[in-house]
CSV table of C-alpha atoms in Angstrom, one decimal:
chain,number,residue,atom,x,y,z
A,11,UNK,CA,267.5,143.9,144.6
A,12,UNK,CA,270.1,145.6,142.5
A,13,UNK,CA,270.1,149.0,140.7
A,14,UNK,CA,269.5,148.5,137.0
A,15,UNK,CA,269.4,150.9,134.1
A,16,UNK,CA,265.6,151.2,134.5
A,17,UNK,CA,266.1,153.2,137.8
A,18,UNK,CA,268.3,155.7,136.0
A,19,UNK,CA,265.8,156.0,133.2
A,20,UNK,CA,263.1,156.7,135.7
A,21,UNK,CA,265.1,159.3,137.6
A,22,UNK,CA,266.2,161.0,134.4
A,23,UNK,CA,262.6,161.2,133.2
A,24,UNK,CA,261.4,162.6,136.4
A,25,UNK,CA,264.1,165.3,136.4
A,26,UNK,CA,263.3,166.1,132.8
A,27,UNK,CA,259.6,166.4,133.6
A,28,UNK,CA,260.2,168.8,136.4
A,29,UNK,CA,262.4,170.9,134.2
A,30,UNK,CA,259.8,171.0,131.4
A,31,UNK,CA,257.1,172.0,133.9
A,32,UNK,CA,259.3,174.8,135.1
A,33,UNK,CA,259.8,176.1,131.6
A,34,UNK,CA,256.1,176.1,131.1
A,35,UNK,CA,255.0,177.5,134.4
A,36,UNK,CA,257.6,180.0,135.5
A,37,UNK,CA,257.6,183.6,134.3
A,38,UNK,CA,261.1,184.6,135.3
A,39,UNK,CA,263.4,184.3,132.3
A,40,UNK,CA,266.4,183.4,134.4
A,41,UNK,CA,264.6,180.6,136.2
A,42,UNK,CA,263.4,179.3,132.8
A,43,UNK,CA,267.0,179.1,131.7
A,44,UNK,CA,267.9,177.2,134.9
A,45,UNK,CA,265.1,174.7,134.1
A,46,UNK,CA,266.6,174.2,130.6
A,47,UNK,CA,270.0,173.5,132.2
A,48,UNK,CA,268.4,170.8,134.4
A,49,UNK,CA,266.8,169.2,131.4
A,50,UNK,CA,270.2,169.0,129.7
A,51,UNK,CA,271.6,167.5,132.9
A,52,UNK,CA,269.0,164.8,133.0
A,53,UNK,CA,270.0,163.8,129.5
A,54,UNK,CA,273.7,163.8,130.6
A,55,UNK,CA,272.9,161.5,133.5
A,56,UNK,CA,271.2,159.1,131.1
A,57,UNK,CA,274.2,159.2,128.7
A,58,UNK,CA,276.6,158.3,131.5
A,59,UNK,CA,274.3,155.6,132.9
A,60,UNK,CA,274.0,153.9,129.5
A,61,UNK,CA,277.8,154.2,128.9
A,62,UNK,CA,278.2,152.2,132.2
A,63,UNK,CA,275.4,149.8,131.2
A,64,UNK,CA,276.8,149.0,127.8
A,65,UNK,CA,280.5,149.2,128.6
A,66,UNK,CA,281.0,151.9,125.9
A,67,UNK,CA,283.0,155.0,126.3
A,68,UNK,CA,281.2,157.0,123.6
A,69,UNK,CA,278.4,158.1,126.0
A,70,UNK,CA,280.9,159.8,128.2
A,71,UNK,CA,282.4,161.7,125.3
A,72,UNK,CA,279.0,162.9,124.2
A,73,UNK,CA,278.5,164.4,127.6
A,74,UNK,CA,281.3,166.8,126.9
A,75,UNK,CA,279.6,168.1,123.8
A,76,UNK,CA,276.4,168.6,125.7
A,77,UNK,CA,278.2,170.6,128.4
A,78,UNK,CA,279.9,172.7,125.7
A,79,UNK,CA,276.6,173.5,124.0
A,80,UNK,CA,275.0,174.3,127.4
A,81,UNK,CA,277.8,176.7,128.3
A,82,UNK,CA,277.5,178.5,124.9
A,83,UNK,CA,273.8,178.6,125.3
A,84,UNK,CA,273.9,180.1,128.8
A,85,UNK,CA,276.4,182.8,127.7
A,86,UNK,CA,274.3,183.9,124.8
A,87,UNK,CA,271.0,183.6,126.7
A,88,UNK,CA,272.2,185.6,129.7
A,89,UNK,CA,273.6,188.3,127.3
A,90,UNK,CA,270.1,188.4,125.7
A,91,UNK,CA,268.5,188.7,129.1
A,92,UNK,CA,270.8,191.6,130.1
A,93,UNK,CA,270.1,193.4,126.9
A,94,UNK,CA,266.4,193.0,127.2
A,95,UNK,CA,266.5,194.1,130.8
A,96,UNK,CA,268.3,197.3,129.7
A,97,UNK,CA,265.5,198.3,127.3
A,98,UNK,CA,262.4,197.0,129.0
A,99,UNK,CA,263.4,196.9,132.7
A,100,UNK,CA,261.8,193.5,133.1
A,101,UNK,CA,262.6,189.9,132.6
A,102,UNK,CA,259.0,188.7,132.7
A,103,UNK,CA,258.7,186.5,129.6
A,104,UNK,CA,255.1,187.5,129.2
A,105,UNK,CA,256.2,191.1,128.6
A,106,UNK,CA,258.8,190.2,126.0
A,107,UNK,CA,256.6,190.2,122.9
A,108,UNK,CA,258.4,192.5,120.5
A,109,UNK,CA,258.4,189.8,117.8
A,110,UNK,CA,254.7,189.3,118.0
A,111,UNK,CA,253.1,190.1,114.6
B,8,UNK,CA,275.7,150.6,139.4
B,9,UNK,CA,275.4,151.5,143.1
B,10,UNK,CA,273.5,150.0,145.9
B,11,UNK,CA,269.7,150.6,146.1
B,12,UNK,CA,270.0,152.4,149.5
B,13,UNK,CA,272.5,155.0,148.2
B,14,UNK,CA,270.6,155.4,144.9
B,15,UNK,CA,267.3,156.1,146.6
B,16,UNK,CA,268.8,158.6,149.0
B,17,UNK,CA,270.5,160.5,146.2
B,18,UNK,CA,267.5,160.4,144.0
B,19,UNK,CA,265.3,161.8,146.7
B,20,UNK,CA,267.8,164.7,147.2
B,21,UNK,CA,268.0,165.3,143.5
B,22,UNK,CA,264.2,165.4,143.0
B,23,UNK,CA,263.5,167.5,146.1
B,24,UNK,CA,266.2,170.0,145.0
B,25,UNK,CA,264.7,170.1,141.5
B,26,UNK,CA,261.2,170.7,142.9
B,27,UNK,CA,262.4,173.4,145.2
B,28,UNK,CA,264.2,175.0,142.3
B,29,UNK,CA,261.1,175.2,140.3
B,30,UNK,CA,258.8,176.4,143.1
B,31,UNK,CA,260.8,178.9,145.1
B,32,UNK,CA,259.9,182.5,144.5
B,33,UNK,CA,263.3,183.9,144.8
B,34,UNK,CA,265.6,183.4,141.9
B,35,UNK,CA,268.8,183.3,144.1
B,36,UNK,CA,267.2,180.4,146.1
B,37,UNK,CA,266.4,178.7,142.8
B,38,UNK,CA,270.0,178.9,141.7
B,39,UNK,CA,271.3,177.5,145.0
B,40,UNK,CA,268.9,174.6,144.8
B,41,UNK,CA,270.1,173.9,141.3
B,42,UNK,CA,273.7,173.8,142.6
B,43,UNK,CA,272.6,171.1,145.0
B,44,UNK,CA,270.9,169.2,142.2
B,45,UNK,CA,274.1,169.4,140.1
B,46,UNK,CA,276.2,168.2,142.9
B,47,UNK,CA,273.9,165.2,143.5
B,48,UNK,CA,274.2,164.3,139.8
B,49,UNK,CA,278.0,164.5,140.1
B,50,UNK,CA,277.8,161.9,142.8
B,51,UNK,CA,275.8,159.7,140.5
B,52,UNK,CA,278.6,160.1,137.9
B,53,UNK,CA,281.1,158.9,140.4
B,54,UNK,CA,278.9,155.9,141.1
B,55,UNK,CA,278.6,155.2,137.4
B,56,UNK,CA,282.4,154.9,136.9
B,57,UNK,CA,282.8,158.4,135.4
B,58,UNK,CA,285.0,160.3,137.8
B,59,UNK,CA,286.4,162.7,135.3
B,60,UNK,CA,283.0,163.8,134.1
B,61,UNK,CA,282.0,164.3,137.7
B,62,UNK,CA,284.8,166.7,138.2
B,63,UNK,CA,283.9,168.5,135.0
B,64,UNK,CA,280.3,168.7,136.2
B,65,UNK,CA,281.4,170.3,139.4
B,66,UNK,CA,283.9,172.7,137.8
B,67,UNK,CA,281.9,173.8,134.7
B,68,UNK,CA,278.3,173.5,135.8
B,69,UNK,CA,278.2,174.1,139.6
B,70,UNK,CA,281.2,176.4,139.3
B,71,UNK,CA,281.3,178.5,136.2
B,72,UNK,CA,277.7,178.4,134.8
B,73,UNK,CA,276.0,178.9,138.2
B,74,UNK,CA,278.3,181.7,139.1
B,75,UNK,CA,277.4,183.3,135.8
B,76,UNK,CA,273.7,182.9,136.7
B,77,UNK,CA,274.1,184.3,140.2
B,78,UNK,CA,276.1,187.2,138.8
B,79,UNK,CA,273.4,188.1,136.3
B,80,UNK,CA,270.6,187.7,138.9
B,81,UNK,CA,272.3,190.0,141.4
B,82,UNK,CA,273.5,192.5,138.7
B,83,UNK,CA,270.0,192.9,137.4
B,84,UNK,CA,268.4,192.8,140.9
B,85,UNK,CA,266.0,190.4,139.5
B,86,UNK,CA,265.5,188.2,142.5
B,87,UNK,CA,261.7,188.4,142.1
B,88,UNK,CA,259.6,189.7,139.3
B,89,UNK,CA,258.1,193.1,139.9
B,90,UNK,CA,254.4,193.9,139.6
B,91,UNK,CA,251.5,191.6,139.2
B,92,UNK,CA,253.3,188.5,138.2
B,93,UNK,CA,250.6,186.0,139.1
B,94,UNK,CA,247.9,187.4,136.8
B,95,UNK,CA,245.7,184.6,135.8
B,96,UNK,CA,245.4,185.4,132.1
B,97,UNK,CA,244.0,183.0,129.6
B,98,UNK,CA,247.5,182.3,128.2
B,99,UNK,CA,248.8,181.3,131.6
B,100,UNK,CA,245.8,179.0,132.3
B,101,UNK,CA,246.5,177.3,128.9
B,102,UNK,CA,250.2,176.9,130.0
B,103,UNK,CA,249.1,175.2,133.2
B,104,UNK,CA,246.8,172.8,131.4
B,105,UNK,CA,249.6,171.9,128.9
B,106,UNK,CA,252.1,171.5,131.7
B,107,UNK,CA,249.8,169.2,133.7
B,108,UNK,CA,249.1,167.0,130.7
B,109,UNK,CA,252.8,166.8,129.8
B,110,UNK,CA,253.7,165.9,133.4
B,111,UNK,CA,251.1,163.2,133.6
B,112,UNK,CA,252.0,161.7,130.3
B,113,UNK,CA,255.8,161.6,131.0
B,114,UNK,CA,255.2,160.1,134.5
B,115,UNK,CA,252.8,157.5,133.0
B,116,UNK,CA,255.5,156.6,130.5
B,117,UNK,CA,258.0,156.1,133.4
B,118,UNK,CA,255.5,153.9,135.2
B,119,UNK,CA,254.9,151.8,132.2
B,120,UNK,CA,258.6,151.3,131.7
B,121,UNK,CA,259.2,150.4,135.3
B,122,UNK,CA,256.3,148.1,135.9
B,123,UNK,CA,256.0,146.4,132.5
B,124,UNK,CA,258.4,143.7,133.7
B,125,UNK,CA,260.7,144.3,130.7
B,126,UNK,CA,264.0,145.1,132.1
B,127,UNK,CA,266.9,146.7,130.4
B,128,UNK,CA,269.0,143.7,131.4
B,129,UNK,CA,272.0,143.6,133.6
B,130,UNK,CA,275.0,145.9,133.1
B,131,UNK,CA,278.3,144.6,131.8
B,132,UNK,CA,280.6,143.5,134.5
B,133,UNK,CA,284.0,144.1,132.7
B,134,UNK,CA,285.6,147.2,134.1
B,135,UNK,CA,285.9,150.1,131.7
B,136,UNK,CA,288.8,152.4,131.5
B,137,UNK,CA,287.4,155.8,132.1
B,138,UNK,CA,290.6,157.7,132.8
B,139,UNK,CA,291.1,161.1,131.2
B,140,UNK,CA,293.6,159.5,128.9
B,141,UNK,CA,291.1,157.0,127.6
B,142,UNK,CA,288.5,159.7,127.1
B,143,UNK,CA,290.9,162.0,125.3
B,144,UNK,CA,292.0,159.2,123.0
B,145,UNK,CA,288.4,158.4,122.1
B,146,UNK,CA,287.6,162.0,121.7
B,147,UNK,CA,290.5,162.7,119.3
B,148,UNK,CA,290.3,159.5,117.4
B,149,UNK,CA,286.5,159.1,116.8
B,150,UNK,CA,285.1,162.6,117.3
B,151,UNK,CA,287.6,165.0,115.8
B,152,UNK,CA,285.1,166.7,113.5
B,153,UNK,CA,282.5,167.3,116.2
B,154,UNK,CA,285.3,168.6,118.4
B,155,UNK,CA,286.2,171.2,115.7
B,156,UNK,CA,282.6,172.2,115.3
B,157,UNK,CA,282.2,172.8,119.0
B,158,UNK,CA,285.3,175.0,118.8
B,159,UNK,CA,283.6,177.1,116.1
B,160,UNK,CA,280.4,177.1,118.2
B,161,UNK,CA,282.3,178.6,121.2
B,162,UNK,CA,283.9,181.3,119.0
B,163,UNK,CA,280.6,182.2,117.5
B,164,UNK,CA,279.0,182.4,121.0
B,165,UNK,CA,281.8,184.6,122.3
B,166,UNK,CA,281.5,187.0,119.3
B,167,UNK,CA,277.7,187.1,119.8
B,168,UNK,CA,278.0,187.9,123.4
B,169,UNK,CA,280.5,190.7,122.7
B,170,UNK,CA,278.3,192.2,120.1
B,171,UNK,CA,275.3,192.0,122.4
B,172,UNK,CA,277.0,193.7,125.3
B,173,UNK,CA,279.4,196.1,123.6
B,174,UNK,CA,277.3,197.2,120.6
B,175,UNK,CA,275.3,199.8,122.6
B,176,UNK,CA,278.3,202.1,123.2
B,177,UNK,CA,279.0,202.8,119.5
B,178,UNK,CA,275.4,203.0,118.3
B,179,UNK,CA,272.9,205.7,119.1
B,180,UNK,CA,270.7,205.4,122.1
B,181,UNK,CA,267.8,203.1,121.4
């Protein structure tokens, strides 16, 4: 029995599912951001696994772009959370409804 | 692509860390479980012949990004949500149903892929040059335009963060 690409696809899908469930179920905005990070990471794992599977370096280069976008997203998102916390004194995403019509 | 024994051990650690991250009530504990998850994925990168990306994962993700997370959590004192957080409102019940459906569907898709008998085939056996030099050459030969765009993205993100956090001083109190 050898480890094939299918195993990595399954692991990545499971991690992505856990992250998506966390985004839907948790109310703490910071934990929601961490779940998004984990979803991005499962996609990265699949990129690297397929780069190894196909013998192609492009997948590894794309991982860099994903990491850059994740870093920018975290910086902006945490700045948003800090700003919202200053005005509302809460980071419960159920109470952040200023944009509701 | 690794031996089954090592793969299964690492996968169990990664999945348990992810589950603990989602379920723990304290946000600091969540962040620490996420660090464990990132470290496990970095080991997967080493197994998958991507040592440079493994180092980047440790430095950027487990280092910089998670320190930023912990810094914000402790700065805000937001380890746990205050007040009645577990109110079972209609919207939350709806979220739970959607989440359960999504989880069942995705895991069913995984099961179909794994047990359909159709395999992705065997991996290539020729060794691939994954040194930082090879990665950099590929990046600057084939991906120059995306590279420049990510540079602009980082600048925009920095300016946005500066406006968010510094804008309050000049303006009136809101």
